[in-house]
Structure formats: C-alpha cells, structure tokens
XYZ file of C-alpha atoms in Angstrom:
568
model
C 0.000 0.000 0.000
C 1.257 3.513 -0.855
C 2.500 5.765 1.908
C 2.405 9.529 1.420
C 4.569 12.034 3.233
C 1.963 14.674 3.932
C 2.460 18.358 4.664
C 0.111 20.869 6.150
C 0.677 24.478 5.122
C -0.223 27.145 7.652
C -1.255 29.933 7.258
C -2.704 28.753 3.975
C -2.475 30.385 0.574
C -1.594 29.047 -2.857
C 1.811 30.702 -2.583
C 2.630 28.135 0.102
C 1.727 25.409 -2.354
C 4.129 26.844 -4.945
C 6.800 27.210 -2.255
C 6.508 23.491 -1.716
C 6.400 22.536 -5.376
C 8.987 25.039 -6.541
C 8.419 28.667 -7.500
C 10.040 28.291 -10.899
C 11.210 24.948 -12.174
C 11.061 22.751 -15.240
C 7.278 22.589 -15.039
C 6.731 26.351 -15.025
C 9.324 26.783 -17.777
C 7.568 24.240 -19.995
C 4.138 25.753 -19.474
C 5.180 29.384 -19.985
C 7.306 28.565 -23.058
C 4.525 26.572 -24.702
C 1.865 29.209 -24.132
C 4.165 32.072 -25.151
C 4.946 30.433 -28.492
C 1.310 29.472 -29.045
C 0.105 33.031 -28.374
C 2.791 34.833 -30.399
C 0.156 35.840 -33.017
C -1.764 37.793 -30.330
C -1.268 41.100 -32.189
C -1.051 39.830 -35.763
C -4.646 39.891 -36.851
C -5.675 42.856 -34.717
C -3.306 45.394 -36.283
C -2.471 43.613 -39.570
C -5.097 45.781 -41.270
C -2.376 48.444 -41.463
C -0.653 46.177 -44.024
C -3.400 44.084 -45.632
C -6.086 46.771 -45.602
C -4.398 50.091 -46.338
C -5.651 52.234 -49.216
C -3.166 52.564 -52.109
C -3.052 55.769 -54.114
C -5.730 55.640 -56.759
C -7.700 57.564 -59.389
C -10.956 56.933 -61.151
C -10.696 54.829 -64.272
C -12.216 56.555 -67.309
C -11.935 56.469 -71.089
C -13.232 59.056 -73.534
C -15.712 56.503 -74.831
C -17.146 56.171 -71.321
C -18.372 59.770 -71.202
C -19.401 60.276 -74.855
C -21.562 58.750 -77.507
C -21.131 58.877 -81.238
C -23.393 61.897 -81.612
C -21.705 64.044 -78.916
C -18.051 63.023 -79.126
C -16.998 66.442 -80.377
C -18.768 68.174 -77.472
C -16.229 66.870 -74.919
C -13.454 69.376 -74.302
C -11.663 67.786 -71.339
C -11.920 64.733 -69.050
C -10.143 64.741 -65.665
C -9.953 61.683 -63.432
C -9.492 62.552 -59.739
C -9.221 60.354 -56.645
C -12.953 59.844 -56.242
C -14.609 61.767 -59.052
C -14.553 62.395 -62.778
C -14.823 65.932 -64.207
C -16.127 66.213 -67.765
C -16.119 69.583 -69.511
C -18.521 69.859 -72.472
C -19.375 72.454 -75.050
C -23.135 72.700 -74.960
C -24.499 75.194 -77.480
C -21.392 77.322 -77.091
C -21.438 77.225 -73.304
C -18.806 75.465 -71.147
C -20.548 72.982 -68.882
C -18.715 70.912 -66.209
C -20.200 67.605 -65.130
C -19.004 65.675 -62.061
C -19.577 61.998 -61.392
C -18.134 59.349 -59.134
C -15.860 56.500 -60.169
C -18.528 54.868 -62.299
C -16.105 52.950 -64.499
C -13.747 51.457 -61.946
C -10.604 52.558 -60.096
C -6.935 52.510 -61.092
C -4.365 51.825 -58.339
C -0.653 52.575 -58.189
C -0.124 49.081 -56.748
C -1.338 45.662 -57.827
C -5.095 45.145 -57.671
C -4.600 42.386 -55.087
C -2.019 44.196 -52.955
C -4.656 44.818 -50.250
C -8.226 43.721 -49.691
C -9.226 47.382 -50.065
C -7.955 47.539 -53.638
C -9.198 44.032 -54.515
C -12.789 44.879 -53.587
C -12.582 48.633 -54.427
C -13.314 49.782 -50.871
C -12.543 53.407 -51.648
C -14.464 56.656 -52.002
C -18.122 56.008 -51.179
C -17.210 52.404 -50.184
C -14.408 53.554 -47.891
C -16.550 53.032 -44.792
C -16.743 49.288 -45.529
C -12.956 49.043 -45.333
C -12.860 50.788 -41.971
C -15.779 48.662 -40.817
C -13.562 45.587 -41.118
C -11.405 46.823 -38.244
C -14.396 47.904 -36.180
C -15.810 44.402 -36.585
C -12.567 42.942 -35.222
C -12.876 45.106 -32.127
C -16.571 44.252 -31.914
C -15.605 40.596 -31.997
C -13.113 41.272 -29.218
C -16.036 42.586 -27.182
C -17.843 39.265 -27.614
C -14.666 37.301 -26.915
C -14.087 39.245 -23.724
C -17.606 38.437 -22.555
C -17.111 34.763 -23.407
C -13.752 34.559 -21.614
C -15.428 34.229 -18.171
C -16.346 30.720 -19.302
C -12.830 29.951 -18.077
C -14.029 30.620 -14.519
C -16.612 27.874 -14.905
C -14.953 25.302 -17.161
C -11.272 25.942 -16.519
C -8.473 27.992 -18.058
C -7.121 25.340 -20.415
C -10.213 24.156 -22.361
C -11.456 27.687 -23.004
C -8.032 29.038 -23.962
C -7.253 26.148 -26.316
C -10.690 26.310 -27.940
C -10.329 30.021 -28.665
C -6.772 29.607 -29.947
C -7.741 26.819 -32.363
C -10.696 28.920 -33.482
C -8.288 31.752 -34.262
C -6.192 29.397 -36.386
C -9.257 28.240 -38.315
C -10.708 31.655 -39.149
C -7.412 33.363 -40.015
C -6.463 30.486 -42.341
C -9.888 30.633 -44.018
C -9.606 34.406 -44.523
C -6.792 33.897 -47.032
C -9.181 32.118 -49.419
C -12.464 34.053 -49.217
C -13.831 35.445 -52.464
C -16.253 38.140 -51.313
C -16.222 41.019 -48.880
C -19.251 39.824 -46.875
C -17.605 36.550 -45.857
C -14.384 38.411 -45.154
C -16.130 40.834 -42.785
C -17.850 37.991 -40.918
C -14.513 36.244 -40.442
C -12.902 39.480 -39.239
C -15.514 39.641 -36.495
C -14.648 36.124 -35.327
C -10.941 36.943 -35.485
C -11.562 39.469 -32.714
C -13.718 37.022 -30.752
C -11.175 34.203 -30.752
C -8.142 36.451 -30.238
C -9.596 38.119 -27.168
C -10.834 34.902 -25.610
C -7.423 33.321 -26.169
C -5.509 36.269 -24.738
C -7.570 36.907 -21.609
C -7.502 33.264 -20.557
C -3.757 32.860 -21.092
C -2.961 36.005 -19.097
C -5.056 34.649 -16.225
C -3.280 31.305 -16.576
C 0.136 33.005 -16.414
C -0.813 34.934 -13.284
C -1.954 31.760 -11.521
C 1.105 29.764 -12.572
C 3.519 31.655 -10.334
C 4.112 32.846 -6.793
C 2.948 36.340 -5.779
C 6.518 37.651 -5.911
C 6.726 36.737 -9.608
C 3.491 38.361 -10.790
C 5.299 41.499 -11.955
C 7.322 39.258 -14.260
C 4.082 37.968 -15.755
C 3.091 41.546 -16.592
C 6.465 42.034 -18.258
C 6.071 38.784 -20.219
C 2.691 39.950 -21.492
C 4.167 43.292 -22.537
C 7.152 41.780 -24.299
C 4.895 39.264 -26.011
C 2.661 41.974 -27.479
C 5.621 44.102 -28.591
C 7.373 41.037 -30.036
C 4.193 40.064 -31.845
C 3.950 43.534 -33.408
C 7.636 43.447 -34.401
C 7.310 40.022 -36.031
C 4.199 41.217 -37.858
C 6.047 44.262 -39.184
C 8.990 42.141 -40.343
C 6.811 39.544 -42.093
C 4.708 42.276 -43.723
C 7.838 44.034 -44.978
C 9.318 40.830 -46.420
C 6.041 40.017 -48.205
C 5.236 43.587 -49.250
C 5.434 42.746 -52.977
C 3.009 39.813 -52.723
C -0.755 39.407 -52.688
C -2.337 40.341 -49.327
C -3.629 36.776 -49.153
C -0.061 35.463 -48.980
C 0.623 37.683 -45.965
C -2.644 36.586 -44.345
C -1.773 32.924 -44.889
C 1.748 33.387 -43.515
C 0.390 35.038 -40.364
C -2.176 32.290 -39.776
C 0.510 29.575 -39.811
C 1.941 30.952 -36.549
C -1.179 29.692 -34.728
C -0.486 26.030 -35.524
C 1.118 25.611 -32.088
C -2.349 25.923 -30.600
C -2.792 22.269 -31.558
C 0.164 21.319 -29.357
C -1.521 22.994 -26.373
C -4.213 20.314 -26.467
C -1.715 17.744 -25.270
C 0.888 19.736 -23.328
C -0.909 22.566 -21.538
C -2.203 21.871 -18.011
C -5.067 23.334 -16.035
C -4.383 26.093 -13.503
C -3.621 24.614 -10.079
C -5.245 27.620 -8.407
C -8.453 27.053 -10.387
C -8.495 23.340 -9.520
C -8.182 24.100 -5.806
C -10.766 26.881 -5.884
C -13.255 24.584 -7.636
C -12.620 21.495 -5.500
C -11.245 19.376 -8.373
C -9.356 17.165 -5.951
C -8.518 14.232 -8.229
C -7.115 16.417 -10.993
C -5.403 18.625 -8.447
C -3.573 15.684 -6.915
C -2.498 14.411 -10.349
C -1.159 17.856 -11.298
C 0.716 18.210 -7.998
C 2.375 14.852 -8.630
C 3.390 15.956 -12.130
C 4.810 19.281 -10.941
C 6.616 17.594 -8.069
C 8.250 15.126 -10.468
C 9.217 17.638 -13.160
C 10.654 20.118 -10.663
C 12.642 17.274 -9.067
C 11.847 18.322 -5.534
C 13.563 16.252 -2.833
C 10.668 15.175 -0.664
C 12.623 14.621 2.555
C 14.601 17.853 2.327
C 11.552 19.798 1.227
C 9.453 18.439 4.059
C 12.059 19.357 6.662
C 12.620 22.828 5.187
C 8.926 23.592 4.935
C 8.274 22.402 8.475
C 10.886 24.827 9.757
C 9.559 27.742 7.715
C 5.838 27.222 8.224
C 5.603 25.221 11.446
C 4.126 22.269 9.566
C 3.001 19.025 11.089
C 2.054 15.698 9.459
C -1.638 15.150 8.893
C -3.648 12.149 9.902
C -4.121 9.322 7.420
C -7.665 10.520 6.713
C -6.224 13.472 4.778
C -3.769 11.382 2.815
C -3.956 11.839 -0.948
C -6.103 14.966 -0.816
C -5.746 18.675 -1.276
C -8.449 20.242 0.868
C -9.698 23.677 0.002
C -9.141 26.655 2.301
C -11.654 26.944 5.096
C -12.899 30.034 6.875
C -12.178 28.298 10.152
C -9.435 28.097 12.736
C -10.350 24.552 13.665
C -7.747 21.941 12.789
C -10.198 19.093 13.093
C -12.804 20.390 10.644
C -11.717 19.071 7.262
C -15.030 19.553 5.471
C -14.691 21.314 2.128
C -16.679 24.533 1.993
C -17.541 26.019 -1.388
C -19.128 29.471 -1.674
C -19.811 30.107 -5.342
C -19.483 33.628 -6.656
C -21.642 34.845 -9.530
C -20.614 37.278 -12.254
C -23.497 39.588 -11.288
C -21.518 40.472 -8.160
C -19.285 42.581 -10.407
C -22.026 45.213 -10.210
C -24.118 44.211 -7.191
C -21.311 44.032 -4.658
C -20.249 47.486 -3.446
C -16.505 46.848 -3.596
C -16.494 44.906 -6.846
C -18.704 47.550 -8.441
C -16.074 50.174 -7.675
C -13.344 47.935 -9.068
C -15.406 47.220 -12.181
C -16.397 50.782 -13.048
C -12.922 52.244 -12.702
C -11.192 49.391 -14.530
C -13.766 49.657 -17.318
C -12.857 53.309 -17.678
C -9.145 52.502 -17.741
C -9.704 49.965 -20.484
C -11.846 52.392 -22.498
C -9.178 55.111 -22.338
C -6.330 52.740 -23.223
C -8.150 50.931 -26.035
C -9.332 54.056 -27.770
C -5.944 55.744 -27.451
C -3.781 52.788 -28.488
C -5.809 51.665 -31.497
C -6.445 55.265 -32.494
C -2.685 55.885 -32.687
C -2.146 52.614 -34.582
C -4.817 53.484 -37.138
C -3.258 56.936 -37.583
C 0.161 55.405 -38.362
C -0.290 55.480 -42.182
C -0.698 59.272 -41.938
C 2.840 59.666 -40.590
C 5.351 61.273 -42.942
C 8.041 58.564 -42.584
C 6.033 55.842 -44.315
C 3.957 52.859 -43.345
C 6.602 50.271 -42.458
C 9.088 52.611 -40.788
C 6.381 54.432 -38.847
C 4.875 51.200 -37.605
C 8.302 49.778 -36.794
C 9.248 52.852 -34.753
C 5.997 52.520 -32.840
C 6.644 48.853 -32.078
C 10.211 49.616 -30.985
C 8.875 52.273 -28.628
C 6.634 49.597 -27.120
C 9.636 47.322 -26.617
C 11.664 50.111 -24.991
C 8.648 50.846 -22.821
C 8.693 47.225 -21.653
C 12.148 47.750 -20.133
C 10.926 50.916 -18.438
C 7.886 48.962 -17.207
C 10.234 46.308 -15.812
C 12.011 49.015 -13.793
C 8.893 50.838 -12.608
C 6.732 47.875 -11.665
C 9.502 46.393 -9.497
C 10.056 49.642 -7.611
C 6.640 51.275 -7.500
C 3.057 50.237 -6.927
C 0.711 49.088 -9.683
C -1.277 52.317 -9.499
C 1.801 54.535 -9.648
C 3.181 52.638 -12.647
C -0.088 52.919 -14.576
C -0.390 56.621 -13.738
C 3.161 57.384 -14.912
C 2.597 55.776 -18.295
C -0.820 57.407 -18.698
C 0.614 60.818 -17.845
C 3.627 60.541 -20.170
C 1.388 59.363 -23.020
C -1.027 62.233 -22.425
C 1.754 64.843 -22.436
C 3.214 63.411 -25.659
C -0.186 63.572 -27.348
C -0.772 67.145 -26.202
C 2.619 68.165 -27.610
C 1.640 66.787 -31.028
C -1.101 69.413 -31.109
C 1.632 72.068 -31.105
C 3.603 70.443 -33.952
C 0.539 70.537 -36.195
C 0.908 74.318 -36.512
C 4.477 74.159 -37.869
C 5.982 72.934 -41.135
C 9.298 71.373 -42.021
C 10.923 67.949 -42.070
C 12.353 68.333 -38.565
C 8.926 69.132 -37.132
C 7.441 66.091 -38.877
C 10.149 63.871 -37.386
C 9.456 65.321 -33.930
C 5.762 64.598 -34.469
C 6.503 60.960 -35.353
C 8.706 60.604 -32.257
C 5.972 62.071 -30.031
C 3.392 59.672 -31.423
C 5.848 56.795 -30.894
C 6.376 57.867 -27.269
C 2.616 58.109 -26.774
C 2.072 54.685 -28.312
C 4.834 53.095 -26.221
C 3.493 54.690 -23.037
C -0.123 53.695 -23.607
C 0.912 50.187 -24.671
C 2.777 49.655 -21.403
C 0.002 51.259 -19.405
C -2.086 48.568 -21.087
C 0.375 45.890 -19.965
C 0.277 47.120 -16.378
C -3.537 47.242 -16.455
C -3.617 43.686 -17.808
C -1.643 42.655 -14.726
C -3.575 44.847 -12.289
C -7.168 44.097 -13.357
C -7.317 40.341 -12.572
C -5.592 40.986 -9.238
C -8.657 42.963 -8.163
C -11.072 40.015 -8.412
C -11.416 36.632 -6.626
C -10.493 33.416 -8.441
C -13.963 32.448 -9.661
C -14.619 35.996 -10.904
C -11.112 36.703 -12.170
C -11.697 35.924 -15.834
C -15.111 37.572 -15.612
C -13.638 40.752 -14.122
C -10.890 40.894 -16.720
C -13.232 39.885 -19.538
C -15.948 42.452 -18.847
C -13.354 45.222 -18.413
C -11.789 44.211 -21.708
C -15.219 44.116 -23.344
C -15.904 47.686 -22.212
C -12.603 48.745 -23.734
C -13.314 46.984 -27.013
C -16.563 48.910 -27.401
C -14.585 52.138 -27.408
C -12.002 50.593 -29.724
C -14.689 50.097 -32.366
C -14.591 53.817 -33.173
C -10.767 53.920 -33.320
C -10.596 53.192 -37.099
C -12.693 56.287 -37.726
C -10.205 58.605 -36.032
C -8.995 59.543 -39.518
C -12.345 61.221 -40.049
C -11.806 63.206 -36.846
C -8.496 64.407 -38.291
C -10.362 65.706 -41.335
C -12.432 67.889 -39.007
C -9.416 69.053 -36.983
C -5.953 67.488 -36.955
C -5.596 68.093 -33.210
C -8.975 66.609 -32.198
C -7.971 62.918 -31.752
C -4.874 63.831 -29.705
C -6.908 66.080 -27.412
C -9.577 63.417 -26.890
C -7.065 60.654 -26.149
C -4.967 62.774 -23.776
C -8.025 63.981 -21.845
C -9.317 60.465 -21.235
C -5.936 59.229 -20.005
C -5.522 62.163 -17.609
C -8.976 61.634 -16.123
C -8.176 58.048 -15.168
C -4.782 59.001 -13.812
C -6.868 60.617 -11.083
C -9.638 58.004 -10.671
C -7.271 55.062 -10.213
C -6.392 56.381 -6.744
C -9.773 55.025 -5.543
C -8.720 51.427 -6.167
C -6.701 49.328 -3.681
C -3.059 48.497 -4.232
C -2.434 44.817 -5.016
C 1.339 44.645 -5.111
C 2.641 42.101 -2.597
C -0.802 40.666 -1.974
C -1.694 37.111 -2.911
C -4.354 36.715 -5.586
C -7.653 36.610 -3.654
C -9.430 33.261 -3.657
C -12.693 34.622 -2.246
C -14.536 37.935 -2.152
C -14.096 38.205 1.601
C -10.345 38.502 1.170
C -10.807 41.706 -0.853
C -12.919 43.147 1.956
C -10.041 42.334 4.285
C -7.791 44.530 2.124
C -10.042 47.497 2.738
C -10.274 46.743 6.450
C -6.493 46.659 6.619
C -6.039 49.849 4.612
C -8.695 51.728 6.553
C -7.845 50.545 10.066
C -4.064 50.285 9.628
C -4.026 47.212 11.838
C -1.470 44.445 11.919
C -3.213 42.006 9.589
C -0.741 40.281 7.288
C -2.236 41.049 3.858
C -0.033 38.544 2.090
C -1.798 35.604 3.733
C -5.336 34.569 4.481
C -6.881 33.027 7.570
C -7.192 29.740 5.729
C -5.915 26.213 5.954
C -4.908 23.984 3.057
C -3.511 20.492 2.984
C -1.097 19.173 0.402
C 0.462 15.773 -0.008
C 3.442 14.471 -1.889
C 3.011 11.848 -4.614
C 2.947 8.162 -3.849
C 6.382 6.693 -3.252
C-alpha cells in the first residue's frame, strides 16, 4: 500500500503550495514557453489591417468613350480623373458645362489590384466606410470574446483558452481564401472574438502559474509578447510587401499552428483546480509538478516544516488537497464552497467600484492605443518605418515597465505611463501648426512615445485588473473590463475622419481620457505584494487593513490547506 509524506501548510495560501512545489522549475518553464509560443500571433490579426487593408493611391478609371456617344463626341473638351470623381467639360451650345460623377467605371491603383483587400474589392471613395468597418468588426468581436472569456471561470483555463486559440487558427487560415467582402467581414468579427478569448484566458493562466513575488514578471512577459508580436508582424509584412495580401494573411495564420500542441501539453491552472474542489485532478497535477521540478521530498518536508511550522496530517487526509476553510479549527476538514456569480461585479459594493474604474481605464487605453495605430499610415516617414518605430517604442517601454513595476506600486506605474502618453499627445497638437521635415520627425517621435506609453500602461492594467477580483470571478472581471474597452475601440478606425475635421482633435480626446483616469485610479486598492484573492471576503479584508491600519498580514489569508506528496 502507498505511503504519502503529507504536509500541512499554515497559514494557507496558494503561494505556500508553490513554495513546496517550486516557485520556478522545469514545469513552469515548460508551461510558460509553450503558451508564449502558441500566443505569439496575439497582435497579428488585430493590427495587420495596417498592411493588408491600407488604401493605395488611386484615381478613377475613365476612357473618352465612357463619357461620350457617337453623336456628342466632339462636345467633350476635357476629361479629368481625380481620386474619387470624374470631371467632364462639355461644349453645350457654345457654353462650357462641367459635369461631375463618381468613379462609375472602376478605379486605377498605383499598386497591384490584389495588394490589399481594399484595392481588390474597391473599398474606396463612397465604399471607404466598408474598409474601416472591417477593423471595427474585429474590435466588436473582441467585445464578444471578452464576454465569453469568463467561461474559463466555470470550465477551466485550459479548455477555453485552447478552444479560442484553435478557433483563431481556423478563421485566419480561411480568410486567405475568401472570395467576397461579406464573408471576409464575418470572419474578421470572429478573429476578434477568438483572439480576445485566447488572450484573456492565457494572461489569467500566467498569473496563476507563479508565486505572488513573480506576478510582476508575468506583466512584463505579457508586454514583451505583445511588442514582439507587433515586431514580427512588421517584419513579415515588410518581407512580403510585394506579394498578394492573401499570402501575408496565410503566412500570419501559420503561426497559430502551435495551438494544436496545447491540447496535449498545456495543463489546467492549479489555483483554479483548488478553488473549484477538483481534488482528483489537483492531486495528479501536484504529482506531475513535483516530479518535473525534481523536488527532494525529505529535504523539502524538513525545510517547509521549519519555515511554516508544519506538522504531518492524519491518514484521513492522505492523498487529498483540501480547500481553504474560513475556520481556525484543525479538526474540521469539510470542504466549503461558496460560489461567486458574475453579477456580483455590479451588485457588490466593492467589486462595483473595481469594475467601473477598470472599465474606464480599459476604455481610455483601447481608444488611445488603437487610435494611434490606425493613424500610423498618416505619418510622414512611411507605413513600415512608422509602424516599426511605434513597435520599438513599445519594446523600450517594456524595459521601463520592468524598472517601474519592481520599484513602485501598480497604481503609480499605470499613472506614470498614462501621464507621459497624455503629455506626448498634447505636444503633437503644437507640432501641427508648424511645417518642415524636422517638425514632422518630432511629431513621429511624439506619437511613438505616446504609443509606447499607452501600450505599457495597457500591460500594467492587464496585470492589475485580474488581481482585483477573486479566483472564480477573475476571468469575468478581466473579460468584462476588456469588453468595455473593445466597445470604445470600435470607433478607433474612424479617427482619420476626426483628423479631417481638426488634426488636433484625436490627440486632445485621447490625452483627456488618459488624464482623467490618472486621477480616478487612486480610488482602487493596491495589489502589489498581496496574494491573488481566492474569495470575495479577502478583498474586503484589504479594505479593512487599509482603513484601520491594523497588523493584519495582507499577504496571507486566515485559511488552511492540505497538500500531499506523490505516492512513493
């Protein structure tokens, strides 16, 4: 019969479990590497419209025979083809008459007809809105994906993440072969749905894979992943710039093939298994982690007993991981499950505050980031260089984020990036009133700084938001906040129209929103150094601690958990 060396962790939190299993070992390395590679395309299909959907220079196609008939051919004095209209000057009974029509006879492009989907389906002039709608549909799909992501709270991180990631592979591959704009637009919507569901669930998975002290590193990983994804996209787009847009689309979709590997190699979140009383699976995962991390059971047991005052459990607890209890009794080993519901995001006083402010943060960041990205083609330095400079600024910002988030609080880090981005955007308003190559370069640099700042504010918010919600509402809290942001992102592609009204208008709008939430974030609690909350009551304890300034240790919870080693 198997004998298990059993350890009781006290006071209980999941960080104690990871202390026992190893904070970062072979297991964590395998899981993070697999999911990083599988989610590399996270930015590809969201911002690829800059390369597969830009509008080439064009003029209306017209021949003399198109605007005359045999009886009036001598009446035509001049025919001028403009970007979106045709001007025909006629001699009518000795009077000069000018007629104006749209591009009734087709459009001529300076590039190949199939260089972008815009040119292939003539989404210019009066059809220009359809082209911009394609990006709005992506962000609309992201709204749906964000709302669907809370399924991971109910069914687990792995199945939902893998399903969304495989869905992304399927729709992006199919997009390369569609023959009409309607099907293309429908697929663009589902691109947003699957991308957002995949991303939200993997970020939650990363956060729950590590000890509290390593959560800042998870935020950095997310930031570097997005910036790396944008850089790879820019490189691939540049290398394939002379090919059909479908070739670029196909090349980008291939990167998602690793999602198939996740089916077999990705594990469920240990924190989710414990929170949802999945004891059999939890024990199997603990055994796997213990083996891969090559923990010495005897040494570990002795070390942990010294550090946490552990004692062996009775044989009744052998082979089980018992969920935390709101009890100080050592004899009560009954599992207590209090199920949270997503409606508490608005019905609970504390969670409602968290929700409303984080929704606003996501709205400000989404609108600003995607607005700047969509404005990139307007920059004087060109499409590829302008986009590359923006992505490099994001990468540089990641290193700054690494410095700030280690030394300052979450709220301070977010506020710094929001403030710097706002100032950079406000300065671009000044450059609009001056001419010259140097001024244009300064303008590009300012936009790059703004984009890098907002991108890394985004990264910090991605880390901060799920920390504000308990385990069984974590994906819901992050998903609904993301959904709110995606609604605002839907109007980002139309920022070009705002520039036609006033060049300074988008910058003023973006900067104002960011500054407002620099102030409002002060009403949220700080989460740095605190373990991810398992239950809603633990968040209330934060406020009690902050308000009363008592001696409660906020890094632990008045819980008990039991963990065993694998069978010898």
